[in-house]
mmCIF file of C-alpha atoms in Angstrom:
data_model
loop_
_atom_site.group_PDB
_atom_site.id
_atom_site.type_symbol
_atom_site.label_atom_id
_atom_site.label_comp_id
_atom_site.label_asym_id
_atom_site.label_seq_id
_atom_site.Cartn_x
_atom_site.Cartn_y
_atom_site.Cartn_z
ATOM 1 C CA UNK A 9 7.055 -11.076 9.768
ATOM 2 C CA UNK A 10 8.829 -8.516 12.239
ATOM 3 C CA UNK A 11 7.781 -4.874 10.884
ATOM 4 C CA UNK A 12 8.925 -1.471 11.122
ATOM 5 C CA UNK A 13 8.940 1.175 13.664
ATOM 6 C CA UNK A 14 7.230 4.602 12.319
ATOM 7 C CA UNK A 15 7.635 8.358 13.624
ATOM 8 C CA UNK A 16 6.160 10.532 14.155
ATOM 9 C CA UNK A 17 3.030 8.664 13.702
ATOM 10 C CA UNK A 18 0.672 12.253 13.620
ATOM 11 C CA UNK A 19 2.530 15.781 12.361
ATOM 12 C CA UNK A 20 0.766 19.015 11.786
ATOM 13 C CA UNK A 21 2.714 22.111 9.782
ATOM 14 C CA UNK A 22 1.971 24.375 8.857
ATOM 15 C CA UNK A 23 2.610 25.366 4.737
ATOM 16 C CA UNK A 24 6.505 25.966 3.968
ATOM 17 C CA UNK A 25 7.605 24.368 7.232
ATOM 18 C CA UNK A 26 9.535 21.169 7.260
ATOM 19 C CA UNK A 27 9.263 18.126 8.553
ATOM 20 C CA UNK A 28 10.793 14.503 8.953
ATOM 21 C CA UNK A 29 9.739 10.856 9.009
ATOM 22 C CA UNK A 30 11.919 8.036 10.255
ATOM 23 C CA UNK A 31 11.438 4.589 9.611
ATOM 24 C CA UNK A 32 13.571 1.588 11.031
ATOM 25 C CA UNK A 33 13.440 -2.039 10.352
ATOM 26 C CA UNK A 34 13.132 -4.015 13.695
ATOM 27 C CA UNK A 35 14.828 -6.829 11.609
ATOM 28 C CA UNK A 36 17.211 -5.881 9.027
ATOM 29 C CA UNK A 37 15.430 -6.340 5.460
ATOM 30 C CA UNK A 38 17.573 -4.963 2.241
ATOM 31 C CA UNK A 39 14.619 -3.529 0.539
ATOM 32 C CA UNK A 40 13.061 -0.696 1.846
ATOM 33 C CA UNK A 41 10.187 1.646 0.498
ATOM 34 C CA UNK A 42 8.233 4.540 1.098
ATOM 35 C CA UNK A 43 4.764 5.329 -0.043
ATOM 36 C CA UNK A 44 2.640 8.319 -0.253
ATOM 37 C CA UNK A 45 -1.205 8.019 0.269
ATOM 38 C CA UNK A 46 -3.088 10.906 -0.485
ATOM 39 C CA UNK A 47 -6.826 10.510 0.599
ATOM 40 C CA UNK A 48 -9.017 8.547 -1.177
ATOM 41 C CA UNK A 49 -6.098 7.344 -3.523
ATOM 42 C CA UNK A 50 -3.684 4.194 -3.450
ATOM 43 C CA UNK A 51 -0.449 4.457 -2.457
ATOM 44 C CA UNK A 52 2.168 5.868 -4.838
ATOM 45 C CA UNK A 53 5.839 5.211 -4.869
ATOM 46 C CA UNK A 54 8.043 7.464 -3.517
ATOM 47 C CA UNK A 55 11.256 5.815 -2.923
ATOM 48 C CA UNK A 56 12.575 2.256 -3.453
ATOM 49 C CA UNK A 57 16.497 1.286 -1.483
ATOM 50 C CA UNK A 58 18.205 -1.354 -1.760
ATOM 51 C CA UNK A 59 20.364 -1.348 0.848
ATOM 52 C CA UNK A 60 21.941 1.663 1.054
ATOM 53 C CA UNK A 61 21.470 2.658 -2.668
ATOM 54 C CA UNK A 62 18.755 3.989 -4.497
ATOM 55 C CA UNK A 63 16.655 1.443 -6.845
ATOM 56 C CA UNK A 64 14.193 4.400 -7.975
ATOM 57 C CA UNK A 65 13.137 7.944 -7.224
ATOM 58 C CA UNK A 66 11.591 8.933 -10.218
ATOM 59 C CA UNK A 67 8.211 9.777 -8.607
ATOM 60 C CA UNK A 68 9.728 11.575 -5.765
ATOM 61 C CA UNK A 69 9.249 15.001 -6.177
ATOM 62 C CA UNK A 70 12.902 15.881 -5.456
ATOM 63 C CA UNK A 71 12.972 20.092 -5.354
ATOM 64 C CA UNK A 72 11.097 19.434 -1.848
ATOM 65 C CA UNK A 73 11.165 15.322 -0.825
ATOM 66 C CA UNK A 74 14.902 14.090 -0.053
ATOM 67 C CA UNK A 75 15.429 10.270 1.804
ATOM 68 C CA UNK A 76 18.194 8.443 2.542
ATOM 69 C CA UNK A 77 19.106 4.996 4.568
ATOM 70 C CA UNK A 78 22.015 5.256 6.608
ATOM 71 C CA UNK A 79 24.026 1.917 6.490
ATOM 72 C CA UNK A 80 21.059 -0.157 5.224
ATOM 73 C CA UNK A 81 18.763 -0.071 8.249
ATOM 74 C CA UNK A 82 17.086 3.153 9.076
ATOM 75 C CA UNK A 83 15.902 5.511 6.198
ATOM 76 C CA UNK A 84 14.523 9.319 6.896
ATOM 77 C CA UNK A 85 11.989 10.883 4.573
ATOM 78 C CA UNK A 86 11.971 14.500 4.119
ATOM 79 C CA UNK A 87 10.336 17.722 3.249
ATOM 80 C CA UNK A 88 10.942 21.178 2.836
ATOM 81 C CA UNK A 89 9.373 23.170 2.368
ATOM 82 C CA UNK A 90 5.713 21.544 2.778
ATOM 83 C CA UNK A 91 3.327 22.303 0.447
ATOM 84 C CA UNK A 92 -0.977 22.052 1.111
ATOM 85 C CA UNK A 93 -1.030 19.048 -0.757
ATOM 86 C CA UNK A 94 1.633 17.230 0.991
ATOM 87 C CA UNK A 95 -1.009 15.928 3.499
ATOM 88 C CA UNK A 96 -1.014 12.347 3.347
ATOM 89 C CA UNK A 97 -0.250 9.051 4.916
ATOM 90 C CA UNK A 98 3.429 8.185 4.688
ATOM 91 C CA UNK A 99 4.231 4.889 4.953
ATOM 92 C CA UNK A 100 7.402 2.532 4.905
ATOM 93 C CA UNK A 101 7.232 -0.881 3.897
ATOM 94 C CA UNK A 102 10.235 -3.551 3.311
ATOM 95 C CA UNK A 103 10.457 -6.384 1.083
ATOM 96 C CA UNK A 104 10.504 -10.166 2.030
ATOM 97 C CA UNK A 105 10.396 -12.637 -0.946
ATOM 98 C CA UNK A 106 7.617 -12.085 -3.358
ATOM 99 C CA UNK A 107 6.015 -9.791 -0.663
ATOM 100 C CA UNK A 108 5.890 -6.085 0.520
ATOM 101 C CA UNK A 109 4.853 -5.211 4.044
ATOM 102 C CA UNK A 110 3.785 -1.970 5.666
ATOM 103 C CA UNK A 111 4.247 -0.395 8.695
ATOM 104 C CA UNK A 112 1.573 1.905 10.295
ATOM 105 C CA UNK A 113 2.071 5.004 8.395
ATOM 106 C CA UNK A 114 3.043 8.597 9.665
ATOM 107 C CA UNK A 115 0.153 11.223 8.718
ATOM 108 C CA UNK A 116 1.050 14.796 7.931
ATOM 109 C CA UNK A 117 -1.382 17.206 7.711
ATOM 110 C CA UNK A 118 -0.524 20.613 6.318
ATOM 111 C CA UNK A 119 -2.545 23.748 7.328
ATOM 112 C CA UNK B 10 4.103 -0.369 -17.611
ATOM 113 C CA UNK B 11 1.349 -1.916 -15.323
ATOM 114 C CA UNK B 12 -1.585 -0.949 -14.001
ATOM 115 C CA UNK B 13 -4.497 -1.500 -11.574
ATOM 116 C CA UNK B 14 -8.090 -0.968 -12.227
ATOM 117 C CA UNK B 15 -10.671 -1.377 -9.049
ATOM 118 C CA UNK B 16 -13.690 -0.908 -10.661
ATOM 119 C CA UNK B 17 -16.046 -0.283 -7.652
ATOM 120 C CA UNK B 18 -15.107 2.812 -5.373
ATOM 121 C CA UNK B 19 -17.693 1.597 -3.042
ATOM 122 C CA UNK B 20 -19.515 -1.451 -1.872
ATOM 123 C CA UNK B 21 -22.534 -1.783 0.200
ATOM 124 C CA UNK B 22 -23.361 -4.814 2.385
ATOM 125 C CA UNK B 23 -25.749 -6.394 4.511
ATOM 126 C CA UNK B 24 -23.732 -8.470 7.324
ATOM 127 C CA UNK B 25 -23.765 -12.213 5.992
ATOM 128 C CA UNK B 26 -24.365 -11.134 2.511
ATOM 129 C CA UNK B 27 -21.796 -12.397 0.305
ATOM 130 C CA UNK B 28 -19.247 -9.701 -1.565
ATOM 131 C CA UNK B 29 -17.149 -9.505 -4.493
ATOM 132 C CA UNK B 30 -14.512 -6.326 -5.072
ATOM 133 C CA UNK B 31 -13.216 -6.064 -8.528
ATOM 134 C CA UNK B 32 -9.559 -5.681 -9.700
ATOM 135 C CA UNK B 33 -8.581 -5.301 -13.396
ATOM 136 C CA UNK B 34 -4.454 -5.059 -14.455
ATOM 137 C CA UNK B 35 -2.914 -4.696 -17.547
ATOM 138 C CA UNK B 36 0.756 -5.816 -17.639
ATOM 139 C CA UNK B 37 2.683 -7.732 -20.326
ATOM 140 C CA UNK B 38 4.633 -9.734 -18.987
ATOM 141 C CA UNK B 39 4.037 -12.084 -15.689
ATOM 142 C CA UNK B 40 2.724 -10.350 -12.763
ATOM 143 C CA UNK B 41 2.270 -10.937 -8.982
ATOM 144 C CA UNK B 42 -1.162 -10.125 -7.376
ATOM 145 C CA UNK B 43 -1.900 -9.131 -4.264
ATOM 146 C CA UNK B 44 -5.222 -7.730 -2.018
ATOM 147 C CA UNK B 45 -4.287 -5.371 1.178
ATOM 148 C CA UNK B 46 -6.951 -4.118 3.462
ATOM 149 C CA UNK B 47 -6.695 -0.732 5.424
ATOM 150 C CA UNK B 48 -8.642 -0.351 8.804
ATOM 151 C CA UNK B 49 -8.979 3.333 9.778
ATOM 152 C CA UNK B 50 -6.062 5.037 10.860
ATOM 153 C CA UNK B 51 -3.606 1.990 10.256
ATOM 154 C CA UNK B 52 -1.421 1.027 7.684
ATOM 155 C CA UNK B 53 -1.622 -1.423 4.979
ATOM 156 C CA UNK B 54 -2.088 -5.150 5.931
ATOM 157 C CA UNK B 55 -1.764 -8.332 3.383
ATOM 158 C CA UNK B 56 -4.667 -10.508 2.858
ATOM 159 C CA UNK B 57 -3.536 -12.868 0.324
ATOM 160 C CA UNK B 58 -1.292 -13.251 -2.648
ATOM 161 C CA UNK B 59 -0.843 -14.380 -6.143
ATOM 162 C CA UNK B 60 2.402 -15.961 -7.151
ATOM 163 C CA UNK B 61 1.620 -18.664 -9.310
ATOM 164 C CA UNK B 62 0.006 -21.987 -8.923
ATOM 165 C CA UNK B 63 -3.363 -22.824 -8.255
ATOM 166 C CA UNK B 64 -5.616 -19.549 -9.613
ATOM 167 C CA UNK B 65 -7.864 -19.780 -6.453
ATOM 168 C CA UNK B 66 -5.632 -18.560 -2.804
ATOM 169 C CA UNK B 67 -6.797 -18.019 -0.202
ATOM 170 C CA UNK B 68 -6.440 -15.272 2.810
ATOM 171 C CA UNK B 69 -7.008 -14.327 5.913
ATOM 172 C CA UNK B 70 -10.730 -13.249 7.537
ATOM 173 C CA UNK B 71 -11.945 -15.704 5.309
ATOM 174 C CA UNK B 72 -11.192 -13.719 1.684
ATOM 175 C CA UNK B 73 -10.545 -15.215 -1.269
ATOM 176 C CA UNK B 74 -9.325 -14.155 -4.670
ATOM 177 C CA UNK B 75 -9.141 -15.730 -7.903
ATOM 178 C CA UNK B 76 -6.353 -15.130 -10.852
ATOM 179 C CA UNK B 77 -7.689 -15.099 -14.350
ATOM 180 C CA UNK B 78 -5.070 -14.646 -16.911
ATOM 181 C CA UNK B 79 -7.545 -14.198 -20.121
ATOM 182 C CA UNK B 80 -9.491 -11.913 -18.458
ATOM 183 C CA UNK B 81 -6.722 -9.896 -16.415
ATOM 184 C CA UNK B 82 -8.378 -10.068 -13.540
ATOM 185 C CA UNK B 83 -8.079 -10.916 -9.704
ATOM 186 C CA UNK B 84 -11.473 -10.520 -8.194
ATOM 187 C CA UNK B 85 -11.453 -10.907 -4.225
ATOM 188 C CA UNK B 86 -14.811 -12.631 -2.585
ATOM 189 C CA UNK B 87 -15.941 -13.626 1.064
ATOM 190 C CA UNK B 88 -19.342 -15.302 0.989
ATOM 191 C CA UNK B 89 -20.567 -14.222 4.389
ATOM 192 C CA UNK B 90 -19.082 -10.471 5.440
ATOM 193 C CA UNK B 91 -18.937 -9.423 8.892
ATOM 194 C CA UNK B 92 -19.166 -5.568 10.283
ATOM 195 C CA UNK B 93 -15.711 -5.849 11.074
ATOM 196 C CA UNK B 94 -14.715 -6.267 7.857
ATOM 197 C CA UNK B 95 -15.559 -2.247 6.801
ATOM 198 C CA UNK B 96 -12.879 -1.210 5.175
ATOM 199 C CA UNK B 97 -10.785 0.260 2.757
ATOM 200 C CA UNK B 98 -9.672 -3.105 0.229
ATOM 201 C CA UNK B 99 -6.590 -1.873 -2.188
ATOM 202 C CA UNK B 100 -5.370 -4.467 -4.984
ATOM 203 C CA UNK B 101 -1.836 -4.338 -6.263
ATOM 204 C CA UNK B 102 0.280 -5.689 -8.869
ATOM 205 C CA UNK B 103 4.184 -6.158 -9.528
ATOM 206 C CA UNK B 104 5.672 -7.464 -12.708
ATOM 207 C CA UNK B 105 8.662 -9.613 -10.525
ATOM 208 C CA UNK B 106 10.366 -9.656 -6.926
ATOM 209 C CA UNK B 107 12.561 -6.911 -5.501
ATOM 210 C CA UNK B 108 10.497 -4.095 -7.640
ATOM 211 C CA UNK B 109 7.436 -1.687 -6.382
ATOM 212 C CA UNK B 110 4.320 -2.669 -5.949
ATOM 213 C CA UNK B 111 1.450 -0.580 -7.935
ATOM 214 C CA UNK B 112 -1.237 0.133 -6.310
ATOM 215 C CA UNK B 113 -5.404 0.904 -7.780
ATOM 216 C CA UNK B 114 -7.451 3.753 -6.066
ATOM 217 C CA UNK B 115 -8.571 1.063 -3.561
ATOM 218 C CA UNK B 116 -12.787 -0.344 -3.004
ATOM 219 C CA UNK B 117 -14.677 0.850 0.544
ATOM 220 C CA UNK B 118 -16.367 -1.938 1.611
ATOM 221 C CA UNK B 119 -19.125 -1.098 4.090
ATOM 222 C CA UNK B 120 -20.816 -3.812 5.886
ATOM 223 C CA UNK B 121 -24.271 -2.595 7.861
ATOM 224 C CA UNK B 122 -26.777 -4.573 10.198
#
Protein backbone atom coordinates (compact mmCIF):
# COMPACT_ATOMS: atom_id res chain seq x y z
CA UNK A 1 0.00 0.00 0.00
CA UNK A 2 1.63 3.50 -0.94
CA UNK A 3 1.33 5.72 2.40
CA UNK A 4 1.39 9.19 3.36
CA UNK A 5 3.91 11.83 3.67
CA UNK A 6 3.90 13.52 7.37
CA UNK A 7 5.28 17.08 8.56
CA UNK A 8 6.67 18.19 10.57
CA UNK A 9 7.52 14.89 11.96
CA UNK A 10 8.94 16.59 15.63
CA UNK A 11 7.37 20.28 16.82
CA UNK A 12 8.04 21.92 20.10
CA UNK A 13 5.72 25.16 21.31
CA UNK A 14 5.50 26.48 23.50
CA UNK A 15 1.70 26.91 25.42
CA UNK A 16 -0.72 29.34 23.33
CA UNK A 17 1.46 29.18 20.23
CA UNK A 18 0.23 27.57 17.09
CA UNK A 19 1.15 25.13 15.04
CA UNK A 20 0.39 23.02 11.78
CA UNK A 21 0.52 19.45 10.50
CA UNK A 22 0.29 18.50 6.85
CA UNK A 23 -0.43 15.27 5.58
CA UNK A 24 -0.51 14.18 1.79
CA UNK A 25 -1.45 10.98 0.19
CA UNK A 26 1.41 9.78 -2.16
CA UNK A 27 -1.52 7.98 -3.98
CA UNK A 28 -4.79 9.58 -4.00
CA UNK A 29 -7.15 7.62 -1.41
CA UNK A 30 -10.82 9.33 -0.74
CA UNK A 31 -10.78 8.64 2.89
CA UNK A 32 -8.60 10.39 4.97
CA UNK A 33 -8.18 10.56 8.89
CA UNK A 34 -6.43 12.02 11.60
CA UNK A 35 -5.73 10.63 15.00
CA UNK A 36 -4.60 11.93 18.24
CA UNK A 37 -2.38 9.73 20.56
CA UNK A 38 -1.85 10.98 23.82
CA UNK A 39 0.79 8.86 25.76
CA UNK A 40 0.04 5.75 27.02
CA UNK A 41 -3.52 5.89 25.33
CA UNK A 42 -4.92 4.58 21.86
CA UNK A 43 -5.53 6.70 19.28
CA UNK A 44 -8.68 8.84 19.26
CA UNK A 45 -10.48 10.25 16.31
CA UNK A 46 -10.07 13.52 15.39
CA UNK A 47 -11.22 13.97 11.95
CA UNK A 48 -12.70 11.64 9.29
CA UNK A 49 -12.90 13.27 5.11
CA UNK A 50 -14.23 11.95 2.57
CA UNK A 51 -12.94 13.56 -0.11
CA UNK A 52 -13.16 16.93 0.34
CA UNK A 53 -16.10 16.84 2.87
CA UNK A 54 -16.29 16.18 6.34
CA UNK A 55 -17.66 12.54 7.47
CA UNK A 56 -17.18 13.47 11.33
CA UNK A 57 -15.64 15.98 13.70
CA UNK A 58 -17.44 15.44 16.66
CA UNK A 59 -14.36 14.63 18.80
CA UNK A 60 -12.37 17.43 17.46
CA UNK A 61 -12.13 19.93 19.86
CA UNK A 62 -13.09 22.74 17.44
CA UNK A 63 -12.57 26.28 19.66
CA UNK A 64 -8.69 25.35 19.07
CA UNK A 65 -8.28 22.17 16.31
CA UNK A 66 -9.48 23.27 12.65
CA UNK A 67 -8.51 20.72 9.35
CA UNK A 68 -9.35 20.81 6.06
CA UNK A 69 -8.38 18.80 2.62
CA UNK A 70 -7.91 20.93 -0.20
CA UNK A 71 -9.32 19.21 -3.41
CA UNK A 72 -9.28 15.69 -1.89
CA UNK A 73 -5.55 15.07 -1.56
CA UNK A 74 -3.69 17.00 1.03
CA UNK A 75 -5.40 17.81 4.45
CA UNK A 76 -3.73 20.35 7.21
CA UNK A 77 -4.41 19.89 10.89
CA UNK A 78 -4.40 22.79 13.09
CA UNK A 79 -4.05 24.43 16.41
CA UNK A 80 -4.31 27.54 18.06
CA UNK A 81 -3.77 28.27 20.48
CA UNK A 82 -1.89 25.05 21.99
CA UNK A 83 -2.75 24.00 25.13
CA UNK A 84 -0.19 21.62 27.74
CA UNK A 85 -2.14 18.77 26.96
CA UNK A 86 -2.04 18.99 23.30
CA UNK A 87 1.24 16.95 23.34
CA UNK A 88 0.71 13.96 21.44
CA UNK A 89 1.37 11.91 18.39
CA UNK A 90 -0.64 13.12 15.41
CA UNK A 91 -1.14 10.86 12.91
CA UNK A 92 -2.92 10.59 9.40
CA UNK A 93 -4.11 7.50 8.09
CA UNK A 94 -6.31 6.78 4.75
CA UNK A 95 -8.69 4.16 4.03
CA UNK A 96 -8.30 1.22 1.49
CA UNK A 97 -11.14 -1.41 1.53
CA UNK A 98 -11.90 -2.86 4.87
CA UNK A 99 -8.54 -1.33 6.07
CA UNK A 100 -7.03 1.88 7.67
CA UNK A 101 -3.35 2.67 7.32
CA UNK A 102 -1.07 5.07 9.14
CA UNK A 103 1.55 7.16 8.34
CA UNK A 104 4.45 7.92 10.78
CA UNK A 105 2.90 10.41 12.98
CA UNK A 106 3.96 14.13 13.70
CA UNK A 107 4.76 14.60 17.61
CA UNK A 108 4.05 17.89 19.29
CA UNK A 109 5.26 18.56 22.44
CA UNK A 110 4.01 21.59 24.32
CA UNK A 111 6.19 23.28 27.03
CA UNK B 1 -21.49 2.45 20.13
CA UNK B 2 -18.37 0.11 20.21
CA UNK B 3 -15.74 -0.42 22.23
CA UNK B 4 -12.32 -2.00 22.91
CA UNK B 5 -11.16 -3.59 26.04
CA UNK B 6 -7.22 -4.74 26.23
CA UNK B 7 -7.18 -6.24 29.34
CA UNK B 8 -3.37 -6.45 30.01
CA UNK B 9 -1.46 -2.98 30.04
CA UNK B 10 1.66 -4.95 30.16
CA UNK B 11 3.19 -8.24 29.26
CA UNK B 12 6.38 -9.75 30.29
CA UNK B 13 8.34 -12.32 28.24
CA UNK B 14 11.15 -14.52 28.12
CA UNK B 15 12.45 -14.67 24.30
CA UNK B 16 10.88 -18.02 22.86
CA UNK B 17 8.22 -18.06 25.42
CA UNK B 18 4.95 -18.13 23.89
CA UNK B 19 2.42 -14.87 24.40
CA UNK B 20 -1.11 -14.11 24.32
CA UNK B 21 -2.49 -10.18 24.46
CA UNK B 22 -6.10 -9.88 25.22
CA UNK B 23 -8.78 -7.82 23.36
CA UNK B 24 -12.44 -7.64 24.52
CA UNK B 25 -15.26 -5.43 22.20
CA UNK B 26 -18.65 -4.86 22.69
CA UNK B 27 -20.56 -3.85 19.51
CA UNK B 28 -24.03 -4.88 18.29
CA UNK B 29 -23.99 -5.26 15.21
CA UNK B 30 -21.07 -6.94 12.88
CA UNK B 31 -17.70 -5.69 13.46
CA UNK B 32 -14.23 -5.75 11.78
CA UNK B 33 -11.14 -6.62 13.95
CA UNK B 34 -7.95 -5.64 13.63
CA UNK B 35 -4.28 -5.85 15.76
CA UNK B 36 -1.64 -2.84 14.97
CA UNK B 37 1.74 -2.81 16.53
CA UNK B 38 3.72 0.47 17.34
CA UNK B 39 7.64 0.35 17.43
CA UNK B 40 9.06 3.39 19.26
CA UNK B 41 8.85 6.55 17.66
CA UNK B 42 6.83 5.23 14.51
CA UNK B 43 3.45 5.14 13.58
CA UNK B 44 0.90 2.52 13.57
CA UNK B 45 1.54 -0.64 11.43
CA UNK B 46 -1.21 -3.55 10.58
CA UNK B 47 -0.56 -6.99 11.67
CA UNK B 48 -3.57 -8.79 10.70
CA UNK B 49 -7.27 -8.44 10.22
CA UNK B 50 -10.67 -9.75 10.83
CA UNK B 51 -13.24 -9.51 8.11
CA UNK B 52 -15.08 -12.55 8.14
CA UNK B 53 -14.36 -16.09 7.28
CA UNK B 54 -12.30 -18.46 8.91
CA UNK B 55 -12.08 -17.19 12.91
CA UNK B 56 -8.28 -18.02 12.97
CA UNK B 57 -5.98 -15.17 10.44
CA UNK B 58 -3.09 -14.89 10.41
CA UNK B 59 -0.31 -11.89 10.33
CA UNK B 60 2.79 -10.86 9.87
CA UNK B 61 6.06 -11.66 12.38
CA UNK B 62 4.40 -14.74 12.88
CA UNK B 63 1.08 -13.33 15.04
CA UNK B 64 -1.98 -14.75 15.08
CA UNK B 65 -5.41 -13.82 16.30
CA UNK B 66 -8.51 -15.60 16.74
CA UNK B 67 -12.33 -14.14 16.41
CA UNK B 68 -14.78 -15.45 18.92
CA UNK B 69 -18.20 -14.13 18.46
CA UNK B 70 -19.82 -15.64 21.88
CA UNK B 71 -17.20 -14.49 23.77
CA UNK B 72 -16.47 -10.99 22.02
CA UNK B 73 -13.19 -11.51 21.82
CA UNK B 74 -10.05 -11.37 19.44
CA UNK B 75 -7.11 -12.58 21.39
CA UNK B 76 -3.67 -12.19 19.40
CA UNK B 77 -0.86 -15.11 20.10
CA UNK B 78 2.76 -15.89 18.73
CA UNK B 79 4.08 -19.11 20.25
CA UNK B 80 7.76 -18.26 20.20
CA UNK B 81 8.41 -14.18 20.75
CA UNK B 82 11.49 -12.62 19.69
CA UNK B 83 13.25 -9.31 21.35
CA UNK B 84 12.31 -7.56 18.40
CA UNK B 85 8.97 -7.95 18.90
CA UNK B 86 8.88 -5.26 22.17
CA UNK B 87 6.33 -3.26 21.57
CA UNK B 88 3.39 -1.35 21.97
CA UNK B 89 0.28 -3.99 20.45
CA UNK B 90 -3.14 -1.76 20.02
CA UNK B 91 -6.45 -3.75 18.97
CA UNK B 92 -9.20 -1.99 17.11
CA UNK B 93 -12.63 -2.44 16.03
CA UNK B 94 -15.07 -0.87 13.30
CA UNK B 95 -18.70 -1.72 12.94
CA UNK B 96 -18.41 -1.52 8.67
CA UNK B 97 -16.05 -0.01 5.85
CA UNK B 98 -15.51 3.68 5.17
CA UNK B 99 -16.12 4.53 9.13
CA UNK B 100 -13.32 5.12 12.06
CA UNK B 101 -11.60 2.72 13.53
CA UNK B 102 -11.78 2.57 17.59
CA UNK B 103 -9.02 2.02 19.17
CA UNK B 104 -8.29 0.18 23.19
CA UNK B 105 -5.52 1.75 25.45
CA UNK B 106 -3.10 -0.63 23.65
CA UNK B 107 -0.81 -3.94 25.61
CA UNK B 108 3.32 -3.33 26.03
CA UNK B 109 4.73 -6.35 25.22
CA UNK B 110 8.29 -6.68 26.53
CA UNK B 111 10.35 -9.51 25.44
CA UNK B 112 13.82 -10.00 27.67
CA UNK B 113 16.82 -12.55 27.32
Amino acid sequence: EAGVAQSPRYKIIEKRQSVAFWCNPISGHATLYWYQQILGQGPKLLIQFQNNGVVDDSQLPKDRFSAERLKGVDSTLKIQPAKLEDSAVYLCAWGSGNTIYFGEGSWLTVV
Amino acid sequence: AQSVTQLDSQVPVFEEAPVELRCNYSSSVSVYLFWYVQYPNQGLQLLLKYLSGSTLVKGINGFEAEFNKSQTSFHLRKPSVHISDTAEYFCAVRHQAGTALIFGKGTTLSVSS
